[in-house]
Amino acid sequence: KQEVTQIPAALSVPEGENLVLNCSFTDSAIYNLQWFRQDPGKGLTSLLLIQSSQREQTSGRLNASLDKSSGRSTLYIAASQPGDSATYLCAVRIWGGADGLTFGKGTHLIIQP
Amino acid sequence: DGGITQSPKYLFRKEGQNVTLSCEQNLNHDAMYWYRQDPGQGLRLIYYSQIVNDFQKGDIAEGYSVSREKKESFPLTVTSAQKNPTAFYLCATPSFTGELFFGEGSRLTVL
């Protein structure tokens, strides 16, 4: 069964730093991988979706990469801001996976002003 | 605006009561999902529906029930058989590209 691991579980950095969040998965036969942001007490907001045929996706200061062969994805956040403080989750969908995504437990990010 | 609406946002239940959480979407998506989120754990799938009048159990369906009578609606009932129902419940629906969109969630507390 697909397992998704996110490292680190928590991260605190000063404002302005570039940072990388990691996501690894055990089954490389994925259909897509999605990164989400969750603020306390809120639902998940989709940040980036990477299809299996793609290597990366970019949106503003965010860049997500995908390496299926090694079972890894990274989310790069450039010039971090206090408003980026949130929990970031990655999730993967396998081929034929009608039952949705498998989620990691998330990385809790704090950007210090 | 197109989106997913969950209600209520907060719900309190006495032990032995059934409660129903609402999830409505106007995105015209076929599939809908219910997840449960507990502190320190990833999201876990309760039930999912690929099409109207059809639904399947997820990983933790015991103590829950659903219906899918309309494309727009996928209500979740937390029954008295659910032993530990206090949690944050999230409804989601995927677009045709597979991108998953979530509602704002419902927090259920058992008193």
PDB file of N, CA and C in Angstrom, chain A residues 26-102:
ATOM      1  N   THR A  26       6.223   5.494  -1.526  1.00  0.00           N
ATOM      2  CA  THR A  26       6.799   4.160  -1.684  1.00  0.00           C
ATOM      3  C   THR A  26       6.470   3.506  -3.024  1.00  0.00           C
ATOM      4  N   ASP A  27       5.349   3.847  -3.628  1.00  0.00           N
ATOM      5  CA  ASP A  27       4.945   3.253  -4.899  1.00  0.00           C
ATOM      6  C   ASP A  27       5.113   4.287  -5.995  1.00  0.00           C
ATOM      7  N   SER A  28       6.019   4.036  -6.920  1.00  0.00           N
ATOM      8  CA  SER A  28       6.335   5.033  -7.946  1.00  0.00           C
ATOM      9  C   SER A  28       5.309   5.082  -9.075  1.00  0.00           C
ATOM     10  N   ALA A  29       4.349   4.163  -9.077  1.00  0.00           N
ATOM     11  CA  ALA A  29       3.326   4.147 -10.129  1.00  0.00           C
ATOM     12  C   ALA A  29       2.224   5.146  -9.799  1.00  0.00           C
ATOM     13  N   ILE A  30       2.605   6.404  -9.763  1.00  0.00           N
ATOM     14  CA  ILE A  30       1.627   7.415  -9.368  1.00  0.00           C
ATOM     15  C   ILE A  30       0.977   8.061 -10.593  1.00  0.00           C
ATOM     16  N   TYR A  31      -0.237   8.528 -10.404  1.00  0.00           N
ATOM     17  CA  TYR A  31      -0.980   9.248 -11.443  1.00  0.00           C
ATOM     18  C   TYR A  31      -0.675  10.733 -11.357  1.00  0.00           C
ATOM     19  N   ASN A  32      -0.663  11.242 -10.137  1.00  0.00           N
ATOM     20  CA  ASN A  32      -0.258  12.621  -9.904  1.00  0.00           C
ATOM     21  C   ASN A  32       0.126  12.822  -8.446  1.00  0.00           C
ATOM     22  N   LEU A  33       0.704  13.978  -8.174  1.00  0.00           N
ATOM     23  CA  LEU A  33       1.082  14.355  -6.813  1.00  0.00           C
ATOM     24  C   LEU A  33       0.610  15.789  -6.615  1.00  0.00           C
ATOM     25  N   GLN A  34       0.065  16.044  -5.433  1.00  0.00           N
ATOM     26  CA  GLN A  34      -0.496  17.363  -5.175  1.00  0.00           C
ATOM     27  C   GLN A  34       0.042  17.897  -3.857  1.00  0.00           C
ATOM     28  N   TRP A  35       0.365  19.183  -3.846  1.00  0.00           N
ATOM     29  CA  TRP A  35       0.773  19.870  -2.620  1.00  0.00           C
ATOM     30  C   TRP A  35      -0.370  20.775  -2.162  1.00  0.00           C
ATOM     31  N   PHE A  36      -0.596  20.756  -0.844  1.00  0.00           N
ATOM     32  CA  PHE A  36      -1.656  21.552  -0.239  1.00  0.00           C
ATOM     33  C   PHE A  36      -1.094  22.397   0.886  1.00  0.00           C
ATOM     34  N   ARG A  37      -1.846  23.424   1.199  1.00  0.00           N
ATOM     35  CA  ARG A  37      -1.576  24.237   2.380  1.00  0.00           C
ATOM     36  C   ARG A  37      -2.805  24.162   3.268  1.00  0.00           C
ATOM     37  N   GLN A  38      -2.584  24.053   4.595  1.00  0.00           N
ATOM     38  CA  GLN A  38      -3.701  24.067   5.532  1.00  0.00           C
ATOM     39  C   GLN A  38      -3.401  25.049   6.662  1.00  0.00           C
ATOM     40  N   ASP A  39      -4.276  26.000   6.823  1.00  0.00           N
ATOM     41  CA  ASP A  39      -4.212  26.924   7.952  1.00  0.00           C
ATOM     42  C   ASP A  39      -5.009  26.326   9.110  1.00  0.00           C
ATOM     43  N   PRO A  40      -4.691  26.712  10.341  1.00  0.00           N
ATOM     44  CA  PRO A  40      -5.351  26.107  11.513  1.00  0.00           C
ATOM     45  C   PRO A  40      -6.870  26.191  11.437  1.00  0.00           C
ATOM     46  N   GLY A  41      -7.514  25.052  11.628  1.00  0.00           N
ATOM     47  CA  GLY A  41      -8.977  25.002  11.643  1.00  0.00           C
ATOM     48  C   GLY A  41      -9.636  25.164  10.291  1.00  0.00           C
ATOM     49  N   LYS A  42      -8.847  25.112   9.224  1.00  0.00           N
ATOM     50  CA  LYS A  42      -9.384  25.317   7.875  1.00  0.00           C
ATOM     51  C   LYS A  42      -9.242  24.070   7.024  1.00  0.00           C
ATOM     52  N   GLY A  43      -9.885  24.109   5.877  1.00  0.00           N
ATOM     53  CA  GLY A  43      -9.713  23.048   4.914  1.00  0.00           C
ATOM     54  C   GLY A  43      -8.378  23.155   4.198  1.00  0.00           C
ATOM     55  N   LEU A  44      -8.140  22.240   3.266  1.00  0.00           N
ATOM     56  CA  LEU A  44      -6.895  22.229   2.509  1.00  0.00           C
ATOM     57  C   LEU A  44      -7.048  23.074   1.245  1.00  0.00           C
ATOM     58  N   THR A  45      -6.017  23.856   0.960  1.00  0.00           N
ATOM     59  CA  THR A  45      -5.993  24.661  -0.257  1.00  0.00           C
ATOM     60  C   THR A  45      -4.967  24.082  -1.202  1.00  0.00           C
ATOM     61  N   SER A  46      -5.383  23.793  -2.423  1.00  0.00           N
ATOM     62  CA  SER A  46      -4.467  23.229  -3.401  1.00  0.00           C
ATOM     63  C   SER A  46      -3.439  24.271  -3.822  1.00  0.00           C
ATOM     64  N   LEU A  47      -2.167  23.872  -3.794  1.00  0.00           N
ATOM     65  CA  LEU A  47      -1.083  24.759  -4.219  1.00  0.00           C
ATOM     66  C   LEU A  47      -0.593  24.402  -5.617  1.00  0.00           C
ATOM     67  N   LEU A  48      -0.217  23.156  -5.795  1.00  0.00           N
ATOM     68  CA  LEU A  48       0.347  22.710  -7.058  1.00  0.00           C
ATOM     69  C   LEU A  48      -0.039  21.260  -7.305  1.00  0.00           C
ATOM     70  N   LEU A  49      -0.318  20.961  -8.563  1.00  0.00           N
ATOM     71  CA  LEU A  49      -0.600  19.597  -8.992  1.00  0.00           C
ATOM     72  C   LEU A  49       0.436  19.225 -10.048  1.00  0.00           C
ATOM     73  N   ILE A  50       1.107  18.097  -9.843  1.00  0.00           N
ATOM     74  CA  ILE A  50       2.076  17.618 -10.820  1.00  0.00           C
ATOM     75  C   ILE A  50       1.577  16.290 -11.367  1.00  0.00           C
ATOM     76  N   GLN A  51       1.349  16.236 -12.662  1.00  0.00           N
ATOM     77  CA  GLN A  51       0.950  14.986 -13.288  1.00  0.00           C
ATOM     78  C   GLN A  51       2.166  14.084 -13.418  1.00  0.00           C
ATOM     79  N   SER A  52       1.940  12.798 -13.600  1.00  0.00           N
ATOM     80  CA  SER A  52       3.040  11.829 -13.607  1.00  0.00           C
ATOM     81  C   SER A  52       4.031  12.082 -14.743  1.00  0.00           C
ATOM     82  N   SER A  53       3.555  12.714 -15.816  1.00  0.00           N
ATOM     83  CA  SER A  53       4.418  12.980 -16.969  1.00  0.00           C
ATOM     84  C   SER A  53       5.243  14.252 -16.809  1.00  0.00           C
ATOM     85  N   GLN A  54       4.996  14.991 -15.746  1.00  0.00           N
ATOM     86  CA  GLN A  54       5.667  16.266 -15.538  1.00  0.00           C
ATOM     87  C   GLN A  54       6.795  16.130 -14.522  1.00  0.00           C
ATOM     88  N   ARG A  55       7.763  17.057 -14.595  1.00  0.00           N
ATOM     89  CA  ARG A  55       8.881  17.053 -13.658  1.00  0.00           C
ATOM     90  C   ARG A  55       8.740  18.149 -12.609  1.00  0.00           C
ATOM     91  N   GLU A  56       8.057  19.233 -12.962  1.00  0.00           N
ATOM     92  CA  GLU A  56       7.885  20.301 -11.991  1.00  0.00           C
ATOM     93  C   GLU A  56       6.710  21.191 -12.380  1.00  0.00           C
ATOM     94  N   GLN A  57       6.271  21.962 -11.381  1.00  0.00           N
ATOM     95  CA  GLN A  57       5.233  22.960 -11.582  1.00  0.00           C
ATOM     96  C   GLN A  57       5.597  24.174 -10.740  1.00  0.00           C
ATOM     97  N   THR A  58       5.235  25.341 -11.256  1.00  0.00           N
ATOM     98  CA  THR A  58       5.569  26.584 -10.560  1.00  0.00           C
ATOM     99  C   THR A  58       4.327  27.454 -10.441  1.00  0.00           C
ATOM    100  N   SER A  59       4.226  28.110  -9.282  1.00  0.00           N
ATOM    101  CA  SER A  59       3.170  29.093  -9.076  1.00  0.00           C
ATOM    102  C   SER A  59       3.721  30.176  -8.169  1.00  0.00           C
ATOM    103  N   GLY A  60       3.999  31.327  -8.741  1.00  0.00           N
ATOM    104  CA  GLY A  60       4.543  32.423  -7.940  1.00  0.00           C
ATOM    105  C   GLY A  60       5.865  32.054  -7.296  1.00  0.00           C
ATOM    106  N   ARG A  61       5.919  32.146  -5.978  1.00  0.00           N
ATOM    107  CA  ARG A  61       7.154  31.807  -5.246  1.00  0.00           C
ATOM    108  C   ARG A  61       7.291  30.323  -4.949  1.00  0.00           C
ATOM    109  N   LEU A  62       6.373  29.535  -5.409  1.00  0.00           N
ATOM    110  CA  LEU A  62       6.377  28.096  -5.130  1.00  0.00           C
ATOM    111  C   LEU A  62       6.807  27.323  -6.367  1.00  0.00           C
ATOM    112  N   ASN A  63       7.642  26.307  -6.113  1.00  0.00           N
ATOM    113  CA  ASN A  63       8.048  25.396  -7.178  1.00  0.00           C
ATOM    114  C   ASN A  63       8.048  23.990  -6.623  1.00  0.00           C
ATOM    115  N   ALA A  64       7.344  23.099  -7.274  1.00  0.00           N
ATOM    116  CA  ALA A  64       7.311  21.702  -6.851  1.00  0.00           C
ATOM    117  C   ALA A  64       7.944  20.843  -7.927  1.00  0.00           C
ATOM    118  N   SER A  65       8.784  19.901  -7.491  1.00  0.00           N
ATOM    119  CA  SER A  65       9.411  18.972  -8.421  1.00  0.00           C
ATOM    120  C   SER A  65       8.956  17.556  -8.122  1.00  0.00           C
ATOM    121  N   LEU A  66       9.079  16.710  -9.115  1.00  0.00           N
ATOM    122  CA  LEU A  66       8.687  15.312  -8.965  1.00  0.00           C
ATOM    123  C   LEU A  66       9.740  14.414  -9.596  1.00  0.00           C
ATOM    124  N   ASP A  67      10.229  13.441  -8.823  1.00  0.00           N
ATOM    125  CA  ASP A  67      11.140  12.418  -9.318  1.00  0.00           C
ATOM    126  C   ASP A  67      10.522  11.064  -8.986  1.00  0.00           C
ATOM    127  N   LYS A  68       9.821  10.501  -9.956  1.00  0.00           N
ATOM    128  CA  LYS A  68       9.113   9.251  -9.682  1.00  0.00           C
ATOM    129  C   LYS A  68      10.061   8.102  -9.395  1.00  0.00           C
ATOM    130  N   SER A  69      11.175   8.060 -10.099  1.00  0.00           N
ATOM    131  CA  SER A  69      12.088   6.929  -9.952  1.00  0.00           C
ATOM    132  C   SER A  69      12.636   6.806  -8.537  1.00  0.00           C
ATOM    133  N   SER A  70      12.833   7.944  -7.891  1.00  0.00           N
ATOM    134  CA  SER A  70      13.336   7.918  -6.514  1.00  0.00           C
ATOM    135  C   SER A  70      12.219   8.061  -5.492  1.00  0.00           C
ATOM    136  N   GLY A  71      10.990   8.250  -5.962  1.00  0.00           N
ATOM    137  CA  GLY A  71       9.851   8.373  -5.053  1.00  0.00           C
ATOM    138  C   GLY A  71       9.896   9.634  -4.223  1.00  0.00           C
ATOM    139  N   ARG A  72      10.250  10.762  -4.855  1.00  0.00           N
ATOM    140  CA  ARG A  72      10.402  11.995  -4.099  1.00  0.00           C
ATOM    141  C   ARG A  72       9.782  13.194  -4.813  1.00  0.00           C
ATOM    142  N   SER A  73       9.303  14.113  -3.989  1.00  0.00           N
ATOM    143  CA  SER A  73       8.889  15.419  -4.462  1.00  0.00           C
ATOM    144  C   SER A  73       9.375  16.460  -3.466  1.00  0.00           C
ATOM    145  N   THR A  74       9.711  17.634  -3.975  1.00  0.00           N
ATOM    146  CA  THR A  74      10.089  18.731  -3.099  1.00  0.00           C
ATOM    147  C   THR A  74       9.237  19.945  -3.413  1.00  0.00           C
ATOM    148  N   LEU A  75       8.931  20.703  -2.386  1.00  0.00           N
ATOM    149  CA  LEU A  75       8.260  21.989  -2.534  1.00  0.00           C
ATOM    150  C   LEU A  75       9.240  23.067  -2.102  1.00  0.00           C
ATOM    151  N   TYR A  76       9.584  23.915  -3.056  1.00  0.00           N
ATOM    152  CA  TYR A  76      10.534  24.995  -2.808  1.00  0.00           C
ATOM    153  C   TYR A  76       9.744  26.285  -2.632  1.00  0.00           C
ATOM    154  N   ILE A  77      10.012  26.979  -1.519  1.00  0.00           N
ATOM    155  CA  ILE A  77       9.367  28.264  -1.257  1.00  0.00           C
ATOM    156  C   ILE A  77      10.458  29.332  -1.250  1.00  0.00           C
ATOM    157  N   ALA A  78      10.349  30.260  -2.154  1.00  0.00           N
ATOM    158  CA  ALA A  78      11.341  31.326  -2.260  1.00  0.00           C
ATOM    159  C   ALA A  78      10.934  32.538  -1.429  1.00  0.00           C
ATOM    160  N   ALA A  79      11.941  33.178  -0.856  1.00  0.00           N
ATOM    161  CA  ALA A  79      11.731  34.436  -0.123  1.00  0.00           C
ATOM    162  C   ALA A  79      10.540  34.321   0.833  1.00  0.00           C
ATOM    163  N   SER A  80      10.663  33.454   1.792  1.00  0.00           N
ATOM    164  CA  SER A  80       9.533  33.141   2.681  1.00  0.00           C
ATOM    165  C   SER A  80       9.030  34.381   3.431  1.00  0.00           C
ATOM    166  N   GLN A  81       7.728  34.369   3.700  1.00  0.00           N
ATOM    167  CA  GLN A  81       7.050  35.466   4.387  1.00  0.00           C
ATOM    168  C   GLN A  81       6.255  34.910   5.567  1.00  0.00           C
ATOM    169  N   PRO A  82       5.998  35.732   6.588  1.00  0.00           N
ATOM    170  CA  PRO A  82       5.196  35.233   7.723  1.00  0.00           C
ATOM    171  C   PRO A  82       3.850  34.648   7.299  1.00  0.00           C
ATOM    172  N   GLY A  83       3.272  35.162   6.236  1.00  0.00           N
ATOM    173  CA  GLY A  83       2.009  34.639   5.740  1.00  0.00           C
ATOM    174  C   GLY A  83       2.105  33.241   5.162  1.00  0.00           C
ATOM    175  N   ASP A  84       3.315  32.760   4.957  1.00  0.00           N
ATOM    176  CA  ASP A  84       3.508  31.392   4.483  1.00  0.00           C
ATOM    177  C   ASP A  84       3.387  30.383   5.620  1.00  0.00           C
ATOM    178  N   SER A  85       3.316  30.849   6.848  1.00  0.00           N
ATOM    179  CA  SER A  85       3.191  29.951   8.002  1.00  0.00           C
ATOM    180  C   SER A  85       1.897  29.153   7.897  1.00  0.00           C
ATOM    181  N   ALA A  86       2.045  27.846   7.918  1.00  0.00           N
ATOM    182  CA  ALA A  86       0.905  26.930   7.742  1.00  0.00           C
ATOM    183  C   ALA A  86       1.448  25.503   7.787  1.00  0.00           C
ATOM    184  N   THR A  87       0.553  24.553   7.658  1.00  0.00           N
ATOM    185  CA  THR A  87       0.968  23.162   7.479  1.00  0.00           C
ATOM    186  C   THR A  87       0.865  22.816   6.004  1.00  0.00           C
ATOM    187  N   TYR A  88       1.909  22.212   5.479  1.00  0.00           N
ATOM    188  CA  TYR A  88       1.964  21.847   4.065  1.00  0.00           C
ATOM    189  C   TYR A  88       1.886  20.327   3.949  1.00  0.00           C
ATOM    190  N   LEU A  89       0.953  19.877   3.144  1.00  0.00           N
ATOM    191  CA  LEU A  89       0.747  18.442   2.962  1.00  0.00           C
ATOM    192  C   LEU A  89       0.962  18.061   1.512  1.00  0.00           C
ATOM    193  N   CYS A  90       1.545  16.895   1.307  1.00  0.00           N
ATOM    194  CA  CYS A  90       1.592  16.353  -0.033  1.00  0.00           C
ATOM    195  C   CYS A  90       0.739  15.092  -0.072  1.00  0.00           C
ATOM    196  N   ALA A  91       0.245  14.786  -1.246  1.00  0.00           N
ATOM    197  CA  ALA A  91      -0.625  13.635  -1.423  1.00  0.00           C
ATOM    198  C   ALA A  91      -0.405  13.066  -2.813  1.00  0.00           C
ATOM    199  N   VAL A  92      -0.484  11.756  -2.933  1.00  0.00           N
ATOM    200  CA  VAL A  92      -0.296  11.102  -4.219  1.00  0.00           C
ATOM    201  C   VAL A  92      -1.511  10.256  -4.569  1.00  0.00           C
ATOM    202  N   ARG A  93      -1.772  10.199  -5.862  1.00  0.00           N
ATOM    203  CA  ARG A  93      -2.815   9.318  -6.403  1.00  0.00           C
ATOM    204  C   ARG A  93      -2.127   8.299  -7.297  1.00  0.00           C
ATOM    205  N   ILE A  94      -2.424   7.021  -7.074  1.00  0.00           N
ATOM    206  CA  ILE A  94      -1.835   5.994  -7.924  1.00  0.00           C
ATOM    207  C   ILE A  94      -2.725   5.759  -9.138  1.00  0.00           C
ATOM    208  N   TRP A  95      -2.164   5.127 -10.155  1.00  0.00           N
ATOM    209  CA  TRP A  95      -2.944   4.789 -11.336  1.00  0.00           C
ATOM    210  C   TRP A  95      -4.084   3.845 -10.947  1.00  0.00           C
ATOM    211  N   GLY A  96      -5.281   4.154 -11.422  1.00  0.00           N
ATOM    212  CA  GLY A  96      -6.432   3.332 -11.086  1.00  0.00           C
ATOM    213  C   GLY A  96      -6.918   3.562  -9.679  1.00  0.00           C
ATOM    214  N   GLY A  97      -6.413   4.599  -9.041  1.00  0.00           N
ATOM    215  CA  GLY A  97      -6.775   4.862  -7.652  1.00  0.00           C
ATOM    216  C   GLY A  97      -8.080   5.621  -7.536  1.00  0.00           C
ATOM    217  N   ALA A  98      -9.180   4.914  -7.643  1.00  0.00           N
ATOM    218  CA  ALA A  98     -10.472   5.577  -7.576  1.00  0.00           C
ATOM    219  C   ALA A  98     -10.784   6.090  -6.189  1.00  0.00           C
ATOM    220  N   ASP A  99     -10.071   5.583  -5.204  1.00  0.00           N
ATOM    221  CA  ASP A  99     -10.370   5.957  -3.827  1.00  0.00           C
ATOM    222  C   ASP A  99      -9.570   7.139  -3.345  1.00  0.00           C
ATOM    223  N   GLY A 100      -9.203   8.011  -4.247  1.00  0.00           N
ATOM    224  CA  GLY A 100      -8.617   9.265  -3.809  1.00  0.00           C
ATOM    225  C   GLY A 100      -7.124   9.218  -3.614  1.00  0.00           C
ATOM    226  N   LEU A 101      -6.648  10.095  -2.743  1.00  0.00           N
ATOM    227  CA  LEU A 101      -5.228  10.292  -2.544  1.00  0.00           C
ATOM    228  C   LEU A 101      -4.756   9.686  -1.226  1.00  0.00           C
ATOM    229  N   THR A 102      -3.456   9.392  -1.172  1.00  0.00           N
ATOM    230  CA  THR A 102      -2.799   9.032   0.076  1.00  0.00           C
ATOM    231  C   THR A 102      -2.005  10.246   0.534  1.00  0.00           C
TER     232      THR A 102
END
